[in-house]
mmCIF file of C-alpha atoms in Angstrom:
data_model
loop_
_atom_site.group_PDB
_atom_site.id
_atom_site.type_symbol
_atom_site.label_atom_id
_atom_site.label_comp_id
_atom_site.label_asym_id
_atom_site.label_seq_id
_atom_site.Cartn_x
_atom_site.Cartn_y
_atom_site.Cartn_z
ATOM 1 C CA LEU A 18 -0.817 15.458 7.559
ATOM 2 C CA TYR A 19 0.142 14.038 10.677
ATOM 3 C CA ASP A 20 1.474 15.860 13.711
ATOM 4 C CA SER A 21 2.467 13.909 16.285
ATOM 5 C CA GLU A 22 0.795 16.263 19.361
ATOM 6 C CA ARG A 23 -2.840 17.439 17.246
ATOM 7 C CA GLY A 24 -3.226 14.309 15.381
ATOM 8 C CA LEU A 25 -4.308 14.179 12.048
ATOM 9 C CA LEU A 26 -4.326 17.492 10.721
ATOM 10 C CA ALA A 27 -6.076 16.666 7.230
ATOM 11 C CA ASP A 28 -5.622 13.703 4.152
ATOM 12 C CA ALA A 29 -7.344 13.669 0.655
ATOM 13 C CA LEU A 30 -8.043 10.596 -1.401
ATOM 14 C CA PHE A 31 -8.811 10.327 -5.122
ATOM 15 C CA SER A 32 -9.976 7.095 -5.506
ATOM 16 C CA GLN A 33 -9.603 5.670 -8.990
ATOM 17 C CA ILE A 34 -12.372 2.727 -8.746
ATOM 18 C CA ASP A 35 -14.265 4.605 -11.555
ATOM 19 C CA LEU A 36 -11.521 4.506 -13.756
ATOM 20 C CA HIS A 37 -11.010 0.920 -13.547
ATOM 21 C CA ARG A 38 -14.553 -0.317 -13.199
ATOM 22 C CA ALA A 39 -14.717 0.267 -16.488
ATOM 23 C CA TYR A 40 -11.708 -2.988 -16.761
ATOM 24 C CA GLY A 41 -13.385 -5.076 -14.042
ATOM 25 C CA GLY A 42 -10.177 -4.213 -12.413
ATOM 26 C CA VAL A 43 -6.598 -2.389 -12.255
ATOM 27 C CA VAL A 44 -4.537 -1.344 -14.766
ATOM 28 C CA PRO A 45 -1.264 -1.061 -13.188
ATOM 29 C CA GLU A 46 -0.563 1.941 -16.361
ATOM 30 C CA LEU A 47 -4.005 4.040 -15.928
ATOM 31 C CA ALA A 48 -2.930 3.502 -12.226
ATOM 32 C CA SER A 49 0.786 5.218 -13.207
ATOM 33 C CA ARG A 50 -0.651 7.902 -15.120
ATOM 34 C CA ASP A 51 -3.601 8.877 -13.035
ATOM 35 C CA HIS A 52 -0.903 8.975 -10.312
ATOM 36 C CA VAL A 53 1.256 11.517 -11.960
ATOM 37 C CA LYS A 54 -1.879 13.405 -12.463
ATOM 38 C CA ARG A 55 -3.280 13.964 -9.302
ATOM 39 C CA MET A 56 -0.183 13.994 -6.863
ATOM 40 C CA LEU A 57 0.854 17.592 -6.484
ATOM 41 C CA PRO A 58 -2.844 18.472 -6.261
ATOM 42 C CA LEU A 59 -3.385 16.695 -3.811
ATOM 43 C CA ILE A 60 -0.693 17.287 -1.550
ATOM 44 C CA ARG A 61 -1.438 21.371 -1.966
ATOM 45 C CA GLN A 62 -4.931 20.074 -1.284
ATOM 46 C CA VAL A 63 -3.819 19.147 2.454
ATOM 47 C CA LEU A 64 -1.615 21.642 2.951
ATOM 48 C CA ALA A 65 -4.574 24.412 2.351
ATOM 49 C CA GLU A 66 -6.237 22.387 5.009
ATOM 50 C CA ALA A 67 -4.119 22.057 7.191
ATOM 51 C CA ASP A 68 -3.747 24.997 6.756
ATOM 52 C CA CYS A 69 0.771 24.523 7.127
ATOM 53 C CA VAL A 70 3.379 25.351 4.817
ATOM 54 C CA PRO A 71 6.313 22.472 3.793
ATOM 55 C CA THR A 72 8.409 24.213 6.608
ATOM 56 C CA GLU A 73 6.656 23.385 9.270
ATOM 57 C CA ILE A 74 7.760 19.791 7.836
ATOM 58 C CA ASP A 75 9.093 17.140 9.595
ATOM 59 C CA ALA A 76 9.411 14.377 7.351
ATOM 60 C CA ILE A 77 7.774 12.992 4.393
ATOM 61 C CA ALA A 78 6.589 9.484 4.261
ATOM 62 C CA TYR A 79 5.743 7.953 1.478
ATOM 63 C CA THR A 80 4.778 3.963 0.042
ATOM 64 C CA ALA A 81 7.768 1.403 -0.610
ATOM 65 C CA GLY A 82 5.901 -1.610 -1.203
ATOM 66 C CA PRO A 83 4.068 -4.273 -2.159
ATOM 67 C CA GLY A 84 1.971 -3.126 -5.123
ATOM 68 C CA LEU A 85 2.263 -1.707 -8.503
ATOM 69 C CA VAL A 86 5.629 -0.903 -9.287
ATOM 70 C CA GLY A 87 4.888 1.873 -11.448
ATOM 71 C CA ALA A 88 2.331 3.850 -8.943
ATOM 72 C CA LEU A 89 5.209 3.225 -6.162
ATOM 73 C CA LEU A 90 7.603 4.550 -7.935
ATOM 74 C CA VAL A 91 5.303 8.073 -8.576
ATOM 75 C CA GLY A 92 4.209 8.306 -4.834
ATOM 76 C CA ALA A 93 8.533 7.732 -4.047
ATOM 77 C CA SER A 94 10.142 9.987 -6.917
ATOM 78 C CA CYS A 95 8.056 12.586 -5.153
ATOM 79 C CA ALA A 96 8.192 12.256 -2.122
ATOM 80 C CA GLN A 97 12.332 11.789 -1.888
ATOM 81 C CA ALA A 98 12.194 14.954 -4.833
ATOM 82 C CA LEU A 99 10.690 17.241 -2.136
ATOM 83 C CA ALA A 100 12.006 16.130 0.533
ATOM 84 C CA PHE A 101 15.471 16.777 -0.709
ATOM 85 C CA ALA A 102 14.073 19.865 -2.031
ATOM 86 C CA TRP A 103 12.639 21.083 1.639
ATOM 87 C CA GLY A 104 15.629 19.112 3.691
ATOM 88 C CA ILE A 105 13.767 17.428 5.600
ATOM 89 C CA PRO A 106 13.820 12.805 5.394
ATOM 90 C CA ALA A 107 11.728 10.536 3.579
ATOM 91 C CA LEU A 108 10.911 7.379 5.088
ATOM 92 C CA GLY A 109 9.937 4.857 2.457
ATOM 93 C CA VAL A 110 6.878 2.329 4.760
ATOM 94 C CA HIS A 111 5.980 -0.931 4.246
ATOM 95 C CA HIS A 112 2.309 -1.403 2.959
ATOM 96 C CA MET A 113 1.536 -3.815 5.761
ATOM 97 C CA GLU A 114 2.738 -1.586 8.389
ATOM 98 C CA GLY A 115 0.613 1.277 7.350
ATOM 99 C CA HIS A 116 -2.664 -1.194 7.336
ATOM 100 C CA LEU A 117 -1.911 -2.726 10.386
ATOM 101 C CA LEU A 118 -0.989 0.507 11.878
ATOM 102 C CA ALA A 119 -4.032 2.175 10.488
ATOM 103 C CA PRO A 120 -6.652 1.731 13.533
ATOM 104 C CA MET A 121 -3.868 4.083 15.843
ATOM 105 C CA LEU A 122 -5.619 6.773 14.341
ATOM 106 C CA GLU A 123 -8.957 6.429 15.565
ATOM 107 C CA GLU A 124 -10.243 7.735 18.932
ATOM 108 C CA GLN A 125 -9.362 5.119 21.190
ATOM 109 C CA PRO A 126 -5.954 3.366 19.437
ATOM 110 C CA PRO A 127 -5.164 -0.188 20.527
ATOM 111 C CA GLU A 128 -2.263 -1.069 23.452
ATOM 112 C CA PHE A 129 0.340 -2.809 22.541
ATOM 113 C CA PRO A 130 0.886 -5.914 22.332
ATOM 114 C CA PHE A 131 -1.820 -7.085 19.796
ATOM 115 C CA VAL A 132 -2.739 -10.370 17.735
ATOM 116 C CA ALA A 133 -3.804 -8.374 14.029
ATOM 117 C CA LEU A 134 -5.412 -9.726 11.237
ATOM 118 C CA LEU A 135 -4.333 -7.976 8.445
ATOM 119 C CA VAL A 136 -7.058 -8.425 5.725
ATOM 120 C CA SER A 137 -6.746 -7.023 1.738
ATOM 121 C CA GLY A 138 -7.007 -7.870 -1.819
ATOM 122 C CA GLY A 139 -3.206 -8.548 -2.011
ATOM 123 C CA HIS A 140 -2.555 -9.904 2.259
ATOM 124 C CA THR A 141 -4.085 -12.464 4.338
ATOM 125 C CA GLN A 142 -2.595 -12.170 7.209
ATOM 126 C CA LEU A 143 -2.432 -12.680 10.702
ATOM 127 C CA VAL A 144 0.550 -10.600 12.937
ATOM 128 C CA ARG A 145 1.725 -10.800 16.632
ATOM 129 C CA VAL A 146 2.733 -7.442 17.079
ATOM 130 C CA ASP A 147 4.989 -5.848 20.561
ATOM 131 C CA GLY A 148 5.851 -2.495 19.263
ATOM 132 C CA ILE A 149 6.386 -0.611 16.382
ATOM 133 C CA GLY A 150 8.004 -2.571 14.132
ATOM 134 C CA GLN A 151 7.950 -5.423 16.300
ATOM 135 C CA TYR A 152 6.058 -7.966 14.313
ATOM 136 C CA GLU A 153 6.190 -12.000 14.151
ATOM 137 C CA LEU A 154 4.201 -13.658 11.300
ATOM 138 C CA LEU A 155 2.135 -16.185 13.361
ATOM 139 C CA GLY A 156 -0.101 -17.347 9.661
ATOM 140 C CA GLU A 157 -0.598 -16.166 6.123
ATOM 141 C CA THR A 158 -2.004 -18.146 3.213
ATOM 142 C CA LEU A 159 -1.129 -19.795 0.887
ATOM 143 C CA ASP A 160 -2.575 -18.864 -2.514
ATOM 144 C CA ASP A 161 -4.787 -16.410 -2.498
ATOM 145 C CA ALA A 162 -5.373 -13.336 -0.318
ATOM 146 C CA ALA A 163 -9.757 -13.055 0.661
ATOM 147 C CA GLY A 164 -9.794 -9.566 -0.876
ATOM 148 C CA GLU A 165 -8.845 -10.758 -3.768
ATOM 149 C CA ALA A 166 -11.067 -14.308 -3.661
ATOM 150 C CA PHE A 167 -14.055 -12.012 -2.860
ATOM 151 C CA ASP A 168 -12.982 -9.651 -6.429
ATOM 152 C CA LYS A 169 -12.785 -12.695 -8.537
ATOM 153 C CA THR A 170 -15.842 -14.570 -7.388
ATOM 154 C CA ALA A 171 -18.021 -11.299 -7.445
ATOM 155 C CA LYS A 172 -16.209 -11.240 -10.863
ATOM 156 C CA MET A 173 -17.389 -15.152 -11.883
ATOM 157 C CA MET A 174 -20.996 -13.595 -12.083
ATOM 158 C CA GLY A 175 -20.878 -10.697 -14.064
ATOM 159 C CA LEU A 176 -20.389 -8.500 -10.623
ATOM 160 C CA ASN A 177 -18.885 -4.986 -10.747
ATOM 161 C CA TYR A 178 -15.407 -3.966 -9.576
ATOM 162 C CA PRO A 179 -14.487 -3.806 -6.528
ATOM 163 C CA GLY A 180 -15.995 -6.995 -5.457
ATOM 164 C CA GLY A 181 -15.548 -7.384 -1.807
ATOM 165 C CA PRO A 182 -18.665 -4.348 -1.772
ATOM 166 C CA GLU A 183 -21.001 -6.623 -4.101
ATOM 167 C CA ILE A 184 -20.811 -9.390 -2.994
ATOM 168 C CA ALA A 185 -21.192 -7.812 0.725
ATOM 169 C CA ARG A 186 -24.246 -6.004 -0.676
ATOM 170 C CA LEU A 187 -26.186 -8.848 -2.566
ATOM 171 C CA ALA A 188 -25.033 -11.096 0.668
ATOM 172 C CA ALA A 189 -27.929 -8.858 2.538
ATOM 173 C CA GLN A 190 -30.373 -10.039 0.198
ATOM 174 C CA GLY A 191 -29.388 -13.930 0.101
ATOM 175 C CA VAL A 192 -31.731 -16.476 1.844
ATOM 176 C CA ALA A 193 -29.327 -18.667 4.365
ATOM 177 C CA GLY A 194 -29.008 -22.392 4.000
ATOM 178 C CA ARG A 195 -29.732 -22.844 0.130
ATOM 179 C CA PHE A 196 -25.599 -22.791 -0.582
ATOM 180 C CA VAL A 197 -23.543 -23.917 1.856
ATOM 181 C CA PHE A 198 -19.834 -23.497 1.596
ATOM 182 C CA PRO A 199 -16.421 -25.281 3.216
ATOM 183 C CA ARG A 200 -14.603 -23.522 5.594
ATOM 184 C CA PRO A 201 -11.162 -24.103 3.929
ATOM 185 C CA MET A 202 -8.374 -24.965 6.376
ATOM 186 C CA THR A 203 -10.226 -25.250 9.945
ATOM 187 C CA ASP A 204 -10.937 -29.120 10.253
ATOM 188 C CA ARG A 205 -6.828 -28.942 10.559
ATOM 189 C CA PRO A 206 -4.052 -27.435 13.022
ATOM 190 C CA GLY A 207 -2.326 -24.417 12.206
ATOM 191 C CA LEU A 208 -2.788 -19.852 11.350
ATOM 192 C CA GLN A 209 -2.281 -20.608 7.790
ATOM 193 C CA PHE A 210 -5.093 -19.072 4.823
ATOM 194 C CA SER A 211 -6.054 -21.243 1.494
ATOM 195 C CA PHE A 212 -8.973 -18.993 -0.398
ATOM 196 C CA SER A 213 -7.866 -20.867 -3.715
ATOM 197 C CA GLY A 214 -10.162 -23.538 -3.799
ATOM 198 C CA LEU A 215 -13.280 -21.974 -1.952
ATOM 199 C CA LYS A 216 -12.843 -19.399 -5.325
ATOM 200 C CA THR A 217 -13.569 -22.426 -7.382
ATOM 201 C CA PHE A 218 -16.684 -24.467 -5.368
ATOM 202 C CA ALA A 219 -18.240 -20.432 -6.314
ATOM 203 C CA LEU A 220 -17.255 -21.071 -9.658
ATOM 204 C CA ASN A 221 -18.374 -24.415 -10.023
ATOM 205 C CA THR A 222 -21.944 -23.156 -8.277
ATOM 206 C CA TRP A 223 -22.048 -20.461 -10.152
ATOM 207 C CA GLN A 224 -21.972 -22.768 -13.250
ATOM 208 C CA ARG A 225 -24.226 -25.461 -12.330
ATOM 209 C CA CYS A 226 -27.244 -23.035 -12.106
ATOM 210 C CA VAL A 227 -26.826 -21.310 -14.973
ATOM 211 C CA ALA A 228 -26.742 -24.477 -16.891
ATOM 212 C CA GLU A 229 -29.561 -25.338 -14.676
ATOM 213 C CA GLY A 230 -31.182 -21.764 -16.343
ATOM 214 C CA ASP A 231 -31.464 -20.665 -12.639
ATOM 215 C CA ASP A 232 -28.919 -18.077 -12.959
ATOM 216 C CA THR A 233 -31.324 -15.191 -11.673
ATOM 217 C CA GLU A 234 -30.463 -12.265 -9.146
ATOM 218 C CA GLN A 235 -31.341 -13.948 -6.152
ATOM 219 C CA THR A 236 -29.419 -17.099 -7.161
ATOM 220 C CA ARG A 237 -26.182 -14.476 -7.222
ATOM 221 C CA CYS A 238 -27.243 -13.209 -4.155
ATOM 222 C CA ASP A 239 -27.199 -16.591 -2.064
ATOM 223 C CA ILE A 240 -23.833 -17.357 -4.188
ATOM 224 C CA SER A 241 -22.566 -14.224 -2.005
ATOM 225 C CA LEU A 242 -24.413 -15.007 0.906
ATOM 226 C CA ALA A 243 -22.066 -18.527 1.293
ATOM 227 C CA PHE A 244 -19.456 -17.153 -0.222
ATOM 228 C CA GLN A 245 -19.276 -14.619 2.508
ATOM 229 C CA GLN A 246 -19.915 -16.942 5.408
ATOM 230 C CA ALA A 247 -17.619 -18.825 4.971
ATOM 231 C CA VAL A 248 -14.817 -16.421 4.671
ATOM 232 C CA VAL A 249 -15.951 -14.508 6.754
ATOM 233 C CA GLU A 250 -16.160 -17.792 9.779
ATOM 234 C CA THR A 251 -12.568 -19.004 8.849
ATOM 235 C CA LEU A 252 -11.195 -16.010 9.235
ATOM 236 C CA THR A 253 -13.112 -15.891 12.659
ATOM 237 C CA ILE A 254 -10.988 -19.437 13.518
ATOM 238 C CA LYS A 255 -8.035 -18.819 12.578
ATOM 239 C CA CYS A 256 -8.457 -15.350 14.631
ATOM 240 C CA LYS A 257 -9.279 -17.318 17.532
ATOM 241 C CA ARG A 258 -6.487 -19.214 17.412
ATOM 242 C CA ALA A 259 -3.681 -17.099 16.690
ATOM 243 C CA LEU A 260 -5.669 -15.277 20.179
ATOM 244 C CA LYS A 261 -4.483 -18.351 22.191
ATOM 245 C CA HIS A 262 -1.315 -19.457 20.404
ATOM 246 C CA ALA A 263 -0.229 -15.905 21.448
ATOM 247 C CA GLY A 264 -1.920 -15.804 24.673
ATOM 248 C CA MET A 265 -3.873 -12.219 24.215
ATOM 249 C CA LYS A 266 -7.344 -10.877 24.187
ATOM 250 C CA ARG A 267 -6.756 -7.722 21.640
ATOM 251 C CA LEU A 268 -7.428 -8.453 18.481
ATOM 252 C CA VAL A 269 -6.829 -5.490 15.568
ATOM 253 C CA ILE A 270 -8.082 -6.089 11.506
ATOM 254 C CA ALA A 271 -7.314 -3.890 9.006
ATOM 255 C CA GLY A 272 -6.911 -4.081 5.543
ATOM 256 C CA GLY A 273 -9.420 -3.179 2.965
ATOM 257 C CA VAL A 274 -11.869 -6.717 3.359
ATOM 258 C CA SER A 275 -11.763 -4.621 7.457
ATOM 259 C CA ALA A 276 -14.725 -3.120 6.478
ATOM 260 C CA ASN A 277 -16.821 -5.754 5.693
ATOM 261 C CA LYS A 278 -19.577 -5.812 8.326
ATOM 262 C CA ALA A 279 -19.966 -9.328 8.548
ATOM 263 C CA LEU A 280 -16.245 -9.989 9.290
ATOM 264 C CA ARG A 281 -16.392 -6.929 12.557
ATOM 265 C CA VAL A 282 -19.623 -8.459 13.568
ATOM 266 C CA SER A 283 -18.588 -11.896 13.965
ATOM 267 C CA LEU A 284 -15.142 -10.885 15.022
ATOM 268 C CA GLU A 285 -16.808 -8.688 17.934
ATOM 269 C CA LYS A 286 -18.665 -11.357 19.421
ATOM 270 C CA MET A 287 -15.674 -14.196 19.556
ATOM 271 C CA LEU A 288 -13.737 -11.179 21.254
ATOM 272 C CA GLY A 289 -17.023 -10.351 23.087
ATOM 273 C CA GLU A 290 -16.865 -14.568 24.113
ATOM 274 C CA MET A 291 -13.013 -14.434 25.289
ATOM 275 C CA LYS A 292 -13.943 -11.368 27.206
ATOM 276 C CA GLY A 293 -11.675 -9.459 25.151
ATOM 277 C CA ASN A 294 -12.200 -6.370 22.405
ATOM 278 C CA VAL A 295 -11.616 -5.718 18.390
ATOM 279 C CA TYR A 296 -9.834 -2.474 16.906
ATOM 280 C CA TYR A 297 -10.644 -1.421 13.326
ATOM 281 C CA ALA A 298 -10.058 2.276 11.556
ATOM 282 C CA ARG A 299 -12.842 3.960 10.369
ATOM 283 C CA PRO A 300 -13.883 2.596 6.440
ATOM 284 C CA GLU A 301 -12.565 5.379 5.000
ATOM 285 C CA PHE A 302 -9.311 3.784 6.562
ATOM 286 C CA CYS A 303 -9.304 0.321 5.791
ATOM 287 C CA THR A 304 -8.498 0.616 2.319
ATOM 288 C CA ASP A 305 -5.269 2.739 1.054
ATOM 289 C CA ASN A 306 -4.999 5.934 2.222
ATOM 290 C CA GLY A 307 -2.211 8.579 2.975
ATOM 291 C CA ALA A 308 -3.304 8.778 6.171
ATOM 292 C CA MET A 309 -2.112 5.798 7.804
ATOM 293 C CA ILE A 310 1.804 5.889 5.848
ATOM 294 C CA ALA A 311 1.707 9.637 7.213
ATOM 295 C CA PHE A 312 0.860 8.090 11.226
ATOM 296 C CA ALA A 313 3.847 4.734 10.063
ATOM 297 C CA GLY A 314 6.165 7.357 9.571
ATOM 298 C CA CYS A 315 5.682 9.656 12.024
ATOM 299 C CA GLN A 316 5.578 6.335 14.399
ATOM 300 C CA ARG A 317 9.410 5.039 12.660
ATOM 301 C CA LEU A 318 10.521 9.149 12.825
ATOM 302 C CA GLN A 319 9.811 9.703 16.463
ATOM 303 C CA ALA A 320 11.026 5.861 17.260
ATOM 304 C CA GLY A 321 15.250 6.792 14.990
ATOM 305 C CA GLN A 322 13.884 4.370 12.732
ATOM 306 C CA HIS A 323 15.029 6.526 9.738
ATOM 307 C CA PHE A 324 17.408 7.374 7.761
ATOM 308 C CA PHE A 325 18.636 10.544 6.230
ATOM 309 C CA ARG A 326 20.829 11.067 3.008
ATOM 310 C CA GLN A 327 22.337 14.298 2.537
ATOM 311 C CA VAL A 328 22.359 14.674 -1.095
ATOM 312 C CA ASN A 329 25.890 17.887 -1.896
ATOM 313 C CA TRP A 330 26.954 16.267 -5.471
ATOM 314 C CA LEU A 331 25.346 15.136 -8.296
ATOM 315 C CA ALA A 332 27.214 13.261 -11.282
ATOM 316 C CA VAL A 333 25.519 12.811 -14.532
ATOM 317 C CA GLY A 334 26.972 13.245 -17.531
ATOM 318 C CA GLY A 335 30.679 14.188 -16.989
ATOM 319 C CA THR A 336 29.761 16.962 -14.812
ATOM 320 C CA ALA A 337 29.544 16.872 -10.970
ATOM 321 C CA ILE A 338 26.431 20.102 -10.311
ATOM 322 C CA ARG A 339 24.815 21.173 -6.737
ATOM 323 C CA GLN A 340 22.341 23.186 -8.122
ATOM 324 C CA GLY A 341 20.247 23.403 -11.673
ATOM 325 C CA LEU A 342 19.920 21.246 -13.981
ATOM 326 C CA GLN A 343 21.350 20.733 -17.351
ATOM 327 C CA GLN A 344 21.177 17.597 -20.529
ATOM 328 C CA PRO A 345 24.418 16.554 -20.290
ATOM 329 C CA LEU A 346 25.688 14.135 -23.675
ATOM 330 C CA CYS A 347 27.924 11.340 -23.868
ATOM 331 C CA PRO A 348 29.965 11.079 -26.279
ATOM 332 C CA GLN A 349 28.411 9.857 -28.683
ATOM 333 C CA ASN A 350 25.992 13.176 -27.984
ATOM 334 C CA GLN A 351 23.121 11.335 -26.842
ATOM 335 C CA PRO A 352 21.252 11.237 -23.455
ATOM 336 C CA CYS A 353 22.318 8.636 -21.073
ATOM 337 C CA ARG A 354 21.097 6.557 -18.294
ATOM 338 C CA LEU A 355 24.043 6.632 -15.252
ATOM 339 C CA GLN A 356 22.617 3.843 -12.540
ATOM 340 C CA GLY A 357 24.424 3.686 -9.561
ATOM 341 C CA LEU A 358 25.443 1.229 -6.687
ATOM 342 C CA GLN A 359 22.272 -0.206 -6.037
ATOM 343 C CA ALA A 360 20.836 -1.062 -9.709
ATOM 344 C CA LEU A 361 23.473 -2.547 -10.296
ATOM 345 C CA GLY A 362 24.781 -4.389 -6.600
ATOM 346 C CA SER A 363 27.844 -5.371 -7.773
ATOM 347 C CA GLN A 364 30.346 -2.697 -5.677
ATOM 348 C CA THR A 365 30.253 -2.060 -2.580
ATOM 349 C CA ALA A 366 30.408 1.397 -1.065
ATOM 350 C CA GLY A 367 33.844 3.284 -2.074
ATOM 351 C CA GLN A 368 33.788 1.649 -5.664
ATOM 352 C CA PRO A 369 33.383 2.742 -9.008
ATOM 353 C CA ALA A 370 30.222 2.870 -9.974
ATOM 354 C CA ALA A 371 29.834 1.469 -13.544
ATOM 355 C CA HIS A 372 28.427 3.524 -16.499
ATOM 356 C CA ALA A 373 25.656 0.823 -17.270
ATOM 357 C CA ASN A 374 23.623 1.588 -20.414
ATOM 358 C CA GLN A 375 25.760 4.625 -21.412
ATOM 359 C CA CYS A 376 24.033 4.978 -24.648
ATOM 360 C CA ASN A 377 20.574 4.298 -23.744
ATOM 361 C CA LEU A 378 18.558 6.629 -25.854
ATOM 362 C CA HIS A 379 15.213 7.603 -23.494
ATOM 363 C CA ASN A 380 12.276 9.066 -24.961
ATOM 364 C CA SER A 381 11.993 11.276 -22.283
ATOM 365 C CA SER A 382 12.661 14.969 -23.264
ATOM 366 C CA LEU A 383 14.270 15.220 -19.871
ATOM 367 C CA HIS A 384 17.860 13.291 -18.305
ATOM 368 C CA ARG A 385 16.406 10.204 -16.075
ATOM 369 C CA CYS A 386 18.914 9.420 -14.455
ATOM 370 C CA LYS A 387 18.960 6.835 -11.525
ATOM 371 C CA ILE A 388 21.891 6.993 -8.740
ATOM 372 C CA SER A 389 23.261 6.312 -5.188
ATOM 373 C CA SER A 390 25.842 6.526 -3.220
ATOM 374 C CA ALA A 391 28.869 5.547 -4.856
ATOM 375 C CA VAL A 392 32.246 7.429 -6.313
ATOM 376 C CA SER A 393 30.906 7.776 -10.475
ATOM 377 C CA PRO A 394 33.688 7.679 -13.428
ATOM 378 C CA HIS A 395 31.933 11.074 -13.628
ATOM 379 C CA SER A 396 32.386 12.170 -10.129
ATOM 380 C CA SER A 397 35.810 13.437 -11.292
ATOM 381 C CA GLY A 398 36.922 11.692 -8.054
ATOM 382 C CA ARG A 399 34.043 13.616 -5.617
ATOM 383 C CA ARG A 400 31.847 11.176 -3.309
ATOM 384 C CA SER A 401 28.804 11.258 -5.175
ATOM 385 C CA THR A 402 25.800 10.796 -2.498
ATOM 386 C CA THR A 403 22.168 11.404 -3.740
ATOM 387 C CA SER A 404 18.807 10.305 -4.193
ATOM 388 C CA THR A 405 16.947 7.636 -5.798
ATOM 389 C CA ALA A 406 14.711 9.469 -7.728
ATOM 390 C CA PRO A 407 15.092 9.757 -11.418
ATOM 391 C CA LEU A 408 15.188 13.491 -12.805
ATOM 392 C CA TRP A 409 11.936 13.184 -14.251
ATOM 393 C CA ALA A 410 10.437 13.880 -10.873
ATOM 394 C CA ALA A 411 13.363 15.737 -9.100
ATOM 395 C CA ALA A 412 14.043 17.388 -11.801
ATOM 396 C CA TRP A 413 12.604 21.270 -9.572
ATOM 397 C CA ALA A 414 14.125 19.479 -6.444
ATOM 398 C CA PHE A 415 17.310 20.921 -7.601
ATOM 399 C CA SER A 416 15.544 24.373 -7.372
ATOM 400 C CA ALA A 417 17.856 27.079 -5.350
ATOM 401 C CA LYS A 418 14.293 28.189 -3.777
ATOM 402 C CA PRO A 419 13.047 25.297 -1.875
ATOM 403 C CA PRO A 420 10.522 24.980 -0.929
ATOM 404 C CA ALA A 421 7.808 26.415 -3.332
ATOM 405 C CA LEU A 422 5.605 23.829 -5.004
ATOM 406 C CA PRO A 423 6.269 23.140 -8.678
ATOM 407 C CA PRO A 424 3.559 22.951 -10.821
ATOM 408 C CA SER A 425 1.581 20.515 -12.356
ATOM 409 C CA LEU A 426 2.816 17.820 -14.219
#
């Protein structure tokens, strides 16, 4: 919960690392189901810790992507439903923008403009930042992200998930110089990255050691050190180029890999030589978290960069309703799914939205309906301007007594 004047009031995080570690990586279905289970208890916890009631909240921000679609759907649906119940805007925040602005939560935040290195399991990007919403992509990876290369290299050597912290832990015990890995794409101009070849080099090195009977813990440590050095030096070289290209001396690093101590030391040394400054978030705000999304949403709200969709009518299965929840039936006496303008993408505002998949029987006990701004054949000519949240998340939002939270799903 972020306040524009008092700063971060409270935040809570439930890590799924233990849930996914047994599988060696994230299992999307398990992630989504656990999101459903944990979402409302965490919201209650944050409100209690901040001593805040829903009527004091001005807007809700949620991660709109990129990410796992199931987990994103849970967060977006919950946010849209709460926003509707409380009569406030819901702001979708780009995942990478959240990471980019995370260092702003620190006591000494960077000033605009600056160059940002976004480095995580899914992204490796260099971005020029001139202000909120003013971003220019300078360079990015052509294949694997740096964090992805960390995870895959760790898995090749039989290390636990997530691989980044495991590689860093073993690297601290490695012998420098035993293995020397390439620094990809540093021998040519440009700000692009490539880590796929480095990952393959690590695999070949490990397999050669195994074939020679040298698959000891020390060998893992030495390979981890060589790999980490290659990634850190590559990122440092590219960041220096980007700063010179932009004519700046302020660098922000964000994303999960920004928590790597060797990377921070290398970048601090480089910026010290340039008489510049490097900024990063505290370790708990380097990985995915709600605090950075709340901050980014607050900045968007203050800048007027949001859209508030006022719900007037909900057209469902032949009946237009404003409050309460019904489970209407289609002519074939089965629950049906109404898909609106955004889902179909073929009509323009003011035109009728086709009733697609009219008899798409769903296993849920609730009628699931995805709707958006359109005149529906079920609305008797009334304009339906609604949230796109599925009713399984928004059902309780049609209560006549907002803003109380519903019981746990």
